[in-house]
Coordinates of C-alpha atoms in Angstrom, one line a residue:
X474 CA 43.9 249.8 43.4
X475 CA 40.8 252.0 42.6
X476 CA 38.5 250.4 40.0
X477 CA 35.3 252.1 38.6
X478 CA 32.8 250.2 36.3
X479 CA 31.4 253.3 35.5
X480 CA 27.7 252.7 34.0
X481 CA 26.2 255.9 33.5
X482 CA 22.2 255.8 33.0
X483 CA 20.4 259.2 31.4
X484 CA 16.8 259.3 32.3
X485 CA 14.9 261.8 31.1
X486 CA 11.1 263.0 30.9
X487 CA 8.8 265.0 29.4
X488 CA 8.2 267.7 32.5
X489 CA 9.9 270.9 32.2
X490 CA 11.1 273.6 34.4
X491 CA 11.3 277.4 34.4
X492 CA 14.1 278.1 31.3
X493 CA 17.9 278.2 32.7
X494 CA 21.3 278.9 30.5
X495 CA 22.9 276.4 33.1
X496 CA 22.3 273.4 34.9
X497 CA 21.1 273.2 38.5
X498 CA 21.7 270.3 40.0
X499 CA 18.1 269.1 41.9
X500 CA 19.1 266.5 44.3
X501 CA 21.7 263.8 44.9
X502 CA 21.8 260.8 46.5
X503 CA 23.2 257.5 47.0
X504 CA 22.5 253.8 47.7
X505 CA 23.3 250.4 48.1
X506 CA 21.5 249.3 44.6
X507 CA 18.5 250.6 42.6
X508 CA 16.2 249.9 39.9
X509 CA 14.9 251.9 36.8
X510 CA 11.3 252.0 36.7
X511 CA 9.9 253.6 33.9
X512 CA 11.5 256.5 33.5
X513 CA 12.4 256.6 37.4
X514 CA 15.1 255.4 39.1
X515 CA 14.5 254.0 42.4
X516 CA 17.0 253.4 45.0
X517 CA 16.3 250.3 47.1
X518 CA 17.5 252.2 50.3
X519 CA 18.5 255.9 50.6
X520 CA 22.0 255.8 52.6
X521 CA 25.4 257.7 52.5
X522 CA 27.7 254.7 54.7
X523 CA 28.7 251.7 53.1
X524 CA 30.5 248.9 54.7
X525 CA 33.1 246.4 52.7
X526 CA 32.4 243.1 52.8
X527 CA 28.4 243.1 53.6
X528 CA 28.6 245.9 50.7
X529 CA 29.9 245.2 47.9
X530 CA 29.1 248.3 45.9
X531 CA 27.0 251.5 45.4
X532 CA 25.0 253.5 42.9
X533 CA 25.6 258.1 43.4
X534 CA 22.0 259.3 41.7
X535 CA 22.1 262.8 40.7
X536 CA 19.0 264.9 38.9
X537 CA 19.2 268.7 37.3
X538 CA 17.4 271.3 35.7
X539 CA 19.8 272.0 32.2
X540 CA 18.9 273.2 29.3
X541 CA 17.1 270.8 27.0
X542 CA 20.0 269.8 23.8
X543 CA 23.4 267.6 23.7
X544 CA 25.3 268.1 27.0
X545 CA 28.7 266.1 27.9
X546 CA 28.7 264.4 31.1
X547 CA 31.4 263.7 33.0
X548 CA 32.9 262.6 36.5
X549 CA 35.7 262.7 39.0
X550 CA 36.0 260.6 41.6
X551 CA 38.5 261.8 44.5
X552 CA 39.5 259.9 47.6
X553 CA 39.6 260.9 50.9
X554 CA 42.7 262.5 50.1
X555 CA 41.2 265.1 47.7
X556 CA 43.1 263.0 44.8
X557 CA 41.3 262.4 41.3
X558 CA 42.0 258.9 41.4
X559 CA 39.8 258.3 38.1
X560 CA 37.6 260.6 35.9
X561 CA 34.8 259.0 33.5
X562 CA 34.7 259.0 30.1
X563 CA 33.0 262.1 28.7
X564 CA 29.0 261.0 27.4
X565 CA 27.2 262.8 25.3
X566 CA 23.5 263.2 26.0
X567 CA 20.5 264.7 23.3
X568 CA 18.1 266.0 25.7
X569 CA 14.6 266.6 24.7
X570 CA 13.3 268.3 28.1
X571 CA 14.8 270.0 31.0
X572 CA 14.6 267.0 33.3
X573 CA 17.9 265.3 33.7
X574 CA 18.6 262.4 35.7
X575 CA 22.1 260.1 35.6
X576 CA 23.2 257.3 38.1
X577 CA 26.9 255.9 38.5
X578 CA 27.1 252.4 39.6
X579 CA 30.8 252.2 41.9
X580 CA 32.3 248.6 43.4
X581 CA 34.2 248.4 46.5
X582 CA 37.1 246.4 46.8
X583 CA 39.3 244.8 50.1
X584 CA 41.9 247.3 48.9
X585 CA 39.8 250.7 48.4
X586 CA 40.8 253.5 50.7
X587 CA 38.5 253.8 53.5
X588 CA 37.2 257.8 54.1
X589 CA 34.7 260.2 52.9
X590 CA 34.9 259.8 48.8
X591 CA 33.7 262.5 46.7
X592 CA 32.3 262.8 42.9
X593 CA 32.4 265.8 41.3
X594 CA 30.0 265.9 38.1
X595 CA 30.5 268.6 35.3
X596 CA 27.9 268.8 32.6
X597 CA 29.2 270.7 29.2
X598 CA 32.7 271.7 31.7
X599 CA 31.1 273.1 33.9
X600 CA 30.7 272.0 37.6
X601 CA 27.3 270.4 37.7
X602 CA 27.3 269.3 41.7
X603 CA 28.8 266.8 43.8
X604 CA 27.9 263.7 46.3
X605 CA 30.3 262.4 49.5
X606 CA 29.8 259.2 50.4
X607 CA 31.7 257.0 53.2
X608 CA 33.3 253.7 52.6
X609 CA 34.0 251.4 55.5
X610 CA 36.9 248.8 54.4
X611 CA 38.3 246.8 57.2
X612 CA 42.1 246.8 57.0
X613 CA 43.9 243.9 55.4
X614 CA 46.2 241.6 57.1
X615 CA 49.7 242.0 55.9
X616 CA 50.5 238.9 53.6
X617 CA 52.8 236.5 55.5
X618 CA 56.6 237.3 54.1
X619 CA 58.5 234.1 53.6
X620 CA 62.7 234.0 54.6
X621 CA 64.9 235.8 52.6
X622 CA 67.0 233.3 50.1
X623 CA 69.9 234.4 52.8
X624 CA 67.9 233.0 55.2
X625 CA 66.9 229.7 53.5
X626 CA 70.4 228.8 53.0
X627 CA 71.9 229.9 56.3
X628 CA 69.5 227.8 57.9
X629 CA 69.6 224.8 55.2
X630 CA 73.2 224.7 54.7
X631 CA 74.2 222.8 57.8
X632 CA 71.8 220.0 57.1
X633 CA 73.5 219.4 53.7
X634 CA 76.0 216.4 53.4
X635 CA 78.0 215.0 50.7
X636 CA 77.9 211.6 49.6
X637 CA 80.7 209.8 48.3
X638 CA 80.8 206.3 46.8
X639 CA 83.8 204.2 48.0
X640 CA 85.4 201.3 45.8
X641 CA 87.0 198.3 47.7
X642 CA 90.1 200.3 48.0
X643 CA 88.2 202.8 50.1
X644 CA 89.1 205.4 46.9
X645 CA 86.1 208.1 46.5
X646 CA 84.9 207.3 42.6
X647 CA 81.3 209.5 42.8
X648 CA 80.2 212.0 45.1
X649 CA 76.4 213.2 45.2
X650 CA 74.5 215.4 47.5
X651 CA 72.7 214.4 50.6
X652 CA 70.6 215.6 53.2
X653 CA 69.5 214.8 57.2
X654 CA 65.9 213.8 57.3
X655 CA 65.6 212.6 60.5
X656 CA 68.0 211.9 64.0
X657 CA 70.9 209.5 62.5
X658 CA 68.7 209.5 59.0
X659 CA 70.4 210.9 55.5
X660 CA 68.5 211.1 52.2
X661 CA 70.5 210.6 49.2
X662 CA 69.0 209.3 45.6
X663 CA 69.7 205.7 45.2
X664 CA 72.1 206.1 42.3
X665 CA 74.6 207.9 44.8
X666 CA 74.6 204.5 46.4
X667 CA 74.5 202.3 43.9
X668 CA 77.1 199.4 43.3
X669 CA 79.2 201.2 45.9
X670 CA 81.8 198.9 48.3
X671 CA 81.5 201.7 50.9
X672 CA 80.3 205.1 51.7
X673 CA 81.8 208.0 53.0
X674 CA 78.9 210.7 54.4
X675 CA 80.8 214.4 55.0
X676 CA 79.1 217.2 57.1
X677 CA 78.8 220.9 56.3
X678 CA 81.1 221.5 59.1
X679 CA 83.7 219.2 57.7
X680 CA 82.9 216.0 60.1
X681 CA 83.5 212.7 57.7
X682 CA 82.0 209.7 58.7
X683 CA 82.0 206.4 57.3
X684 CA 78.8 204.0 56.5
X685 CA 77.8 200.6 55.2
X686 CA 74.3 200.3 56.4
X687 CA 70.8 201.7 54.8
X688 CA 67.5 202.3 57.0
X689 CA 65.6 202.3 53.3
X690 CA 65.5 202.4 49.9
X691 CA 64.2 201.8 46.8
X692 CA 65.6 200.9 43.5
X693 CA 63.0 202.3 40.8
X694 CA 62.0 205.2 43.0
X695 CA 65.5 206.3 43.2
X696 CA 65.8 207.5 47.1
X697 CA 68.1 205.9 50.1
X698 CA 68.1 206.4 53.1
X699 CA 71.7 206.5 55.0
X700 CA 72.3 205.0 58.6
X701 CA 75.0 207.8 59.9
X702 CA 75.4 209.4 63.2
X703 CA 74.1 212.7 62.6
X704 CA 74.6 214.4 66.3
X705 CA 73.6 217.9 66.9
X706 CA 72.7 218.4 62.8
X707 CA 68.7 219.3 62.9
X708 CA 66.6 217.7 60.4
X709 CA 65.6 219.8 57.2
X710 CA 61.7 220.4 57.8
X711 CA 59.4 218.3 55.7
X712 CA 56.6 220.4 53.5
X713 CA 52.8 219.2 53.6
X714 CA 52.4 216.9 50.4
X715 CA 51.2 217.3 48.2
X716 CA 53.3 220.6 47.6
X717 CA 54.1 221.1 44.2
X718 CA 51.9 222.5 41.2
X719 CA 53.1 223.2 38.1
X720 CA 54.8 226.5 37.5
X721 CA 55.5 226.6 41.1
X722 CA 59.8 228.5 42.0
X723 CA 61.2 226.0 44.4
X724 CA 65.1 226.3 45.5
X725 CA 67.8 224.0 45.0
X726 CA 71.9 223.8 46.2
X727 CA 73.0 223.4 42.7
X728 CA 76.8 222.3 42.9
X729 CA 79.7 224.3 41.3
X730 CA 83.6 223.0 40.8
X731 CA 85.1 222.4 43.8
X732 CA 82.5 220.9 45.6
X733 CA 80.8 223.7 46.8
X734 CA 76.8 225.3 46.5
X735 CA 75.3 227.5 45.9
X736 CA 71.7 227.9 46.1
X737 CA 69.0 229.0 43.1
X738 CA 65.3 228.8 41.3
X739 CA 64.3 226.1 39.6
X740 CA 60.5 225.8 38.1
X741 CA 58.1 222.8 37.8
X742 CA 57.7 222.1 34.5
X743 CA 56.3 219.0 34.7
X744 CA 54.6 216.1 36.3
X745 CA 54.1 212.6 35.4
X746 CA 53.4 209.3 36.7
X747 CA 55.3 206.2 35.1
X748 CA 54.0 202.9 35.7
X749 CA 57.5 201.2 36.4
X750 CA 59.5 204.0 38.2
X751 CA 56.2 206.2 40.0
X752 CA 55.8 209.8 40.0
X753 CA 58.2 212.3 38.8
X754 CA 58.4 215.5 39.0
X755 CA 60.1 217.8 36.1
X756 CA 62.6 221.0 36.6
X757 CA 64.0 223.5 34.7
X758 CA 66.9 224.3 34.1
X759 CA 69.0 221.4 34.0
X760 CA 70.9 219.8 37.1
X761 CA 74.2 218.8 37.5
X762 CA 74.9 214.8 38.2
X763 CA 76.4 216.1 41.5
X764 CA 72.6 217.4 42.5
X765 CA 71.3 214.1 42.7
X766 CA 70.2 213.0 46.4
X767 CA 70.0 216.9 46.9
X768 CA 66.6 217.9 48.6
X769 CA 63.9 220.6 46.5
X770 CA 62.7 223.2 48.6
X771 CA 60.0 225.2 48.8
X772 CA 60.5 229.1 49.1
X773 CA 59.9 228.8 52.7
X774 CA 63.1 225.9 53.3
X775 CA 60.8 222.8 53.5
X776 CA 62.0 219.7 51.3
X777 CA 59.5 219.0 49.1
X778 CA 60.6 216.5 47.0
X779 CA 64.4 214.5 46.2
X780 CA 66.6 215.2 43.7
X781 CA 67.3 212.5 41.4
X782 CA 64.7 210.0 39.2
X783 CA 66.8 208.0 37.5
X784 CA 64.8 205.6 34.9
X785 CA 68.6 203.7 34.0
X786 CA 69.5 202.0 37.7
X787 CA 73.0 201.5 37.6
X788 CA 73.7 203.8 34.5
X789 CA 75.8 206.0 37.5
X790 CA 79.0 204.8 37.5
X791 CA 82.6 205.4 38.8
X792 CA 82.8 209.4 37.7
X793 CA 86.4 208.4 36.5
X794 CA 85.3 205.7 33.8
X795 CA 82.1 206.3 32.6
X796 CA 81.1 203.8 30.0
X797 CA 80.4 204.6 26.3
X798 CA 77.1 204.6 25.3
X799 CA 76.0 205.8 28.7
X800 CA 73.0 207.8 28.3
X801 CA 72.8 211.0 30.6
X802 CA 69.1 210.9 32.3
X803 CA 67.8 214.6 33.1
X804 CA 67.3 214.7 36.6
X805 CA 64.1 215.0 37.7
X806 CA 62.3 214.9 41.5
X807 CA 60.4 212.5 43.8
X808 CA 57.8 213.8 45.9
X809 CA 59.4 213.8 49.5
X810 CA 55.8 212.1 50.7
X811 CA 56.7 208.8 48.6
X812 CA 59.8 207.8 51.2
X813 CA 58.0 206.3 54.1
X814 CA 60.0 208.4 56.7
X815 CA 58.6 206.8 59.8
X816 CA 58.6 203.3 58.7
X817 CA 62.4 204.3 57.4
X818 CA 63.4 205.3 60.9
X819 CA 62.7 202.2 62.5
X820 CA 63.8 199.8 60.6
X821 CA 66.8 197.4 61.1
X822 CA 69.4 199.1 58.8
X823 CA 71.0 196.6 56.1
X824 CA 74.6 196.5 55.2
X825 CA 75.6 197.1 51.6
X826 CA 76.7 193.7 51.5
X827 CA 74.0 192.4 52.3
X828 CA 72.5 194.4 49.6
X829 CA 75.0 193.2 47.3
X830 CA 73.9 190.0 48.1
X831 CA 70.2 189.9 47.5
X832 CA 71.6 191.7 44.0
X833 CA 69.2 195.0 44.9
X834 CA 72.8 196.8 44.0
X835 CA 74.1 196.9 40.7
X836 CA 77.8 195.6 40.4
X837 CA 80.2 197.7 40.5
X838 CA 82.6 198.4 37.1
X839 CA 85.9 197.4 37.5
X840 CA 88.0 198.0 34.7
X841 CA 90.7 196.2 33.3
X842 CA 92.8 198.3 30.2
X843 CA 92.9 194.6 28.5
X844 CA 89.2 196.0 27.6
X845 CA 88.9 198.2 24.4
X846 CA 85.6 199.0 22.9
X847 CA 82.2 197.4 22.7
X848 CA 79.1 198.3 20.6
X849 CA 75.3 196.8 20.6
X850 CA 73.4 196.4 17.1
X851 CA 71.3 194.3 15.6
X852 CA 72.6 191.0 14.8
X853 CA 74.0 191.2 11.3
X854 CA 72.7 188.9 8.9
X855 CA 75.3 185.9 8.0
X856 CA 78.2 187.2 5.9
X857 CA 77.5 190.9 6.9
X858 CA 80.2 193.1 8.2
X859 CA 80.2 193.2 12.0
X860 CA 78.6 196.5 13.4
X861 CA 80.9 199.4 14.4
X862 CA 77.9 202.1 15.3
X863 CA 76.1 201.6 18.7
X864 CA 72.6 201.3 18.9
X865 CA 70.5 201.5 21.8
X866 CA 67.0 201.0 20.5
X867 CA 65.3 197.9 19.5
X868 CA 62.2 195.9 18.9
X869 CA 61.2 192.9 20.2
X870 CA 61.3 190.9 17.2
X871 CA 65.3 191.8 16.9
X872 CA 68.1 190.2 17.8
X873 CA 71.0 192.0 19.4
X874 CA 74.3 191.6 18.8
X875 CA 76.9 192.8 21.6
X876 CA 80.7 193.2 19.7
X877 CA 83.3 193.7 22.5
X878 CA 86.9 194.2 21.2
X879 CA 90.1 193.5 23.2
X880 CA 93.8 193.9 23.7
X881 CA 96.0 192.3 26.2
X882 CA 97.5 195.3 28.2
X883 CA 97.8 193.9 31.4
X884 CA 100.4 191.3 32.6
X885 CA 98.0 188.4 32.0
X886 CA 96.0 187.6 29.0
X887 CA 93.8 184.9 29.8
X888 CA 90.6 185.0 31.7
X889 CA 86.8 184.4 30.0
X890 CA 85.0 187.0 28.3
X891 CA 81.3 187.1 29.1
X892 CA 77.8 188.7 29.7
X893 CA 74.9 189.5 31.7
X894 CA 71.8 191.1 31.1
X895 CA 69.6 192.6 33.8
X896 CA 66.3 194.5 33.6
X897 CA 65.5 197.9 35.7
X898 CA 64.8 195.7 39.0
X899 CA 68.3 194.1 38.7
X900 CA 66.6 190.5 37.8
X901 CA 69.4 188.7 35.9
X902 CA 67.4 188.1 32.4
X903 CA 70.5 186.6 29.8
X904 CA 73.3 185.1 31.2
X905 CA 75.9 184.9 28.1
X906 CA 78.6 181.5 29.0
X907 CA 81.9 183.3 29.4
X908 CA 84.3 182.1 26.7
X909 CA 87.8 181.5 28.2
X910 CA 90.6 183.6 25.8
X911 CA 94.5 184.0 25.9
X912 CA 94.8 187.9 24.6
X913 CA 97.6 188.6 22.4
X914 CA 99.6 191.9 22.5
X915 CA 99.9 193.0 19.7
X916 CA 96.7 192.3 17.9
X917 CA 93.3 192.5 18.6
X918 CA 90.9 190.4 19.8
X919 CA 86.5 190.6 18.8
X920 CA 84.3 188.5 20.9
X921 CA 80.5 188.7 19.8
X922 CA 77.1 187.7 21.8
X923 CA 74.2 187.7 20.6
X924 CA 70.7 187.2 22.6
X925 CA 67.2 188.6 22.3
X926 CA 64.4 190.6 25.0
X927 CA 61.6 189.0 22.7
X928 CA 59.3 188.7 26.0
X929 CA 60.0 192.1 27.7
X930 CA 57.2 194.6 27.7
X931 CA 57.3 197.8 25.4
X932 CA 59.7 200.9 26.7
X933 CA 61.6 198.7 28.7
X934 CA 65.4 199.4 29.5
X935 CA 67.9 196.7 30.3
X936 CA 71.2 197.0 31.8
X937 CA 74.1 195.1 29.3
X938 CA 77.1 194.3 31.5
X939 CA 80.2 192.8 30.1
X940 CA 82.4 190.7 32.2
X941 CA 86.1 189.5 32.3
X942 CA 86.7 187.0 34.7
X943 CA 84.0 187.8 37.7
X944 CA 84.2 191.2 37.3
X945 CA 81.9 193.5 35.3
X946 CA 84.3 195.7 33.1
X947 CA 82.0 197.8 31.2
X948 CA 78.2 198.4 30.8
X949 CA 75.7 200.0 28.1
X950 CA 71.8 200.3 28.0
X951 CA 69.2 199.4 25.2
X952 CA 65.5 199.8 25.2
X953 CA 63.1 198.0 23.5
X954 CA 60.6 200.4 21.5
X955 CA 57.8 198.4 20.5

């Protein structure tokens, strides 16, 4: 693109030459820079070749003989083609002599034509003279062109898996996206994993394999890593970190009905850094719950970051009973740099029982129909109705009530109805003694617990599960505000 700042300097004395109608154009000439002194201009150095970068632009001097009065100035700058490429604004000059001097200051740019440039000067329309001048600009390299979206998803598309979550039946309740990070190594968000009796890992060519065992995880970060035989599939390359700016187009394989992708544009909109759950990384627009464990990806098909950033572990559940109340949490991204991928890939895997064991999984919902309905409020002062609005927010200084509702349904009635309480690291906090009950068919029976969070920090979510027997039945999440 061809830019002129076009400063044009009259100087003018008091000499005079022999009487003209027209003017006669004395001299031109050109330079890298110049001073005015007095009523002289003075080029540093007298030359006609410049050279892009060591110059970086010139000044074209011209002087005439006109006719003392107002003239109009003007002038046309043509490329080496012989194209007008930009023509000055006309200026209008009072002249008190015949002596009449102008100088037009010009910058060179990386992208200026290189050739013999011309500008043409016309004083009152008429032609008033001209002045060539060479510019030397070096060629610029082409700018590196990335893969074609085709591309990026023919060659990303094979290292995609899906993740399903197994019940103790073997029954696929959740499925999630996945990805190979490394030989015998798949990524997934922790939620996809979560409370899960079994997993089920199936290839983009169709290959299903069964797992049990992680090489890594972690719980508030949201990411898990998958011990499955991977075979031939490559790895999906890693980008640099940190990658990601705001405003920055990555790619993600958003997931349609039917279980199949398709890949699109999402934007950064936002990045933060939460002192419980660690960086996340905001996207726009929204993601389906089937995205999670998915990987983002630059332009050029590098995983930048992981799909996923849950702040409510364990509010994923079975996809076929998910609990009221359950809030729906945006998903969001984890930088890819914050799973330790070497450390990941040489450590002993652990089994999900073993997981289950050490309670780093949430328990898994079971449900029995002899549940109906539960809601959370705060505790109702003595000989107040009994809540029948969930809440989900409360201070410290409240006490909340939990009012679960029942039915028998099932074959047997009896069994004990109770509680547990667990904060975001799945540390048991309230343990509610289970209340043994013979359920009647026909009418309904209302259990209520009440307990208070009076020593957890501000902004703080905690999981509610309620239990019949030894199995959790539903769950809910509150938060304390203040």
């Amino acid at each position: 693109m061809f830019r002129i700042p076009a400063l044009l300097l009259l100087l003018s004395s008091g000499s005079a030459f022999a009487q003209q109608d027209s003017a006669r154009l004395i001299r031109s000439l050109s330079g890298p820079g110049g001073k005015v002194v007095g009523s002289q201009f003075i080029l540093d150095e007298v030359r006609n070749r410049f050279t892009h970068p060591q110059d970086r632009g010139l000044v074209v001097f011209f002087e005439w003989d006109a006719p003392s009065g107002e003239h109009a100035l003007t002038a046309s700058w043509k490329d080496p083609s012989g194209k007008v490429v930009f023509i000055s604004p006309d200026l209008r000059i009072q002249s008190q002599s015949r002596e009449l001097r102008a100088y037009w200051n010009y910058e060179i740019y990386p992208t200026t034509t290189a050739g013999i440039w011309t500008i043409e000067i016309r004083i009152d329309g008429q032609p008033a003279g001209s002045h060539n001048f060479e510019l030397v600009v070096p060629a610029q390299p082409a700018a590196p062109t990335g893969p074609s979206l085709d591309e990026v998803y023919r060659t990303s598309i094979r290292s995609m898996v899906w993740v399903h979550k197994l019940d103790q039946q073997g029954r696929r309740i959740d499925v999630s996206e996945g990805f190979v990070i490394g030989q015998d190594q798949i990524a997934t968000a922790f939620q996809s994993i979560d409370f899960a009796d079994g997993i089920e890992v199936e290839f983009a060519d169709g290959r299903v394999v069964k797992a049990d065992q992680l090489s890594g995880w972690n719980r508030l970060q949201d990411w898990a890593v998958v011990a499955a035989p991977t075979l031939t599939v490559p790895a999906l390359p890693l980008a640099p970190s940190p990658s990601i700016a705001i405003g920055d187009h990555h790619l993600v394989f958003a997931v349609e009905g039917g279980l199949s992708r398709t890949i699109g544009g999402v934007d950064v909109s936002g990045r933060r850094q939460d002192p419980v759950f660690g960086e996340r990384i905001q996207i726009t627009p929204a993601l389906g719950a089937e995205t999670a464990g998915g990987p983002l990806l630059t332009p050029a098909g590098k995983v930048a970051a992981l799909l996923g950033g849950s702040q409510l572990p364990g509010s994923r559940s079975d996809a076929r009973s998910t609990p009221a109340g359950s809030p729906y949490w945006p998903l969001t991204s984890l930088p890819v740099g914050a799973i330790p991928i070497r450390l990941v890939t040489v450590n002993q895997p652990t089994s999900l029982a073993q997981l289950n064991a050490a309670h780093v999984l949430s328990e898994p919902i079971r449900p029995t129909s002899n549940f109906l309905d539960a809601v959370t409020a705060v505790t109702p002062k003595k000989g107040a109705a009994l809540p029948d609005t969930h809440v989900a927010q409360f201070s410290r200084r409240d006490s909340i009530t939990v009012l679960t509702t029942w039915r028998r349904k099932e074959k047997d009635g009896k069994g004990a109805i109770g509680a547990k309480v667990y904060d975001a690291q799945n540390s048991l906090v309230v343990d509610i003694t289970p209340r043994k009950v013979n359920l009647d068919q026909g009418s309904q029976t209302r259990l209520q617990f009440d307990f208070t969070l009076g020593d957890g920090p501000p902004r703080s979510s905690y999981r509610i599960d309620i239990r019949w027997n030894d199995d959790t039945v539903w769950r809910t999440f509150v938060t304390l505000i203040d």
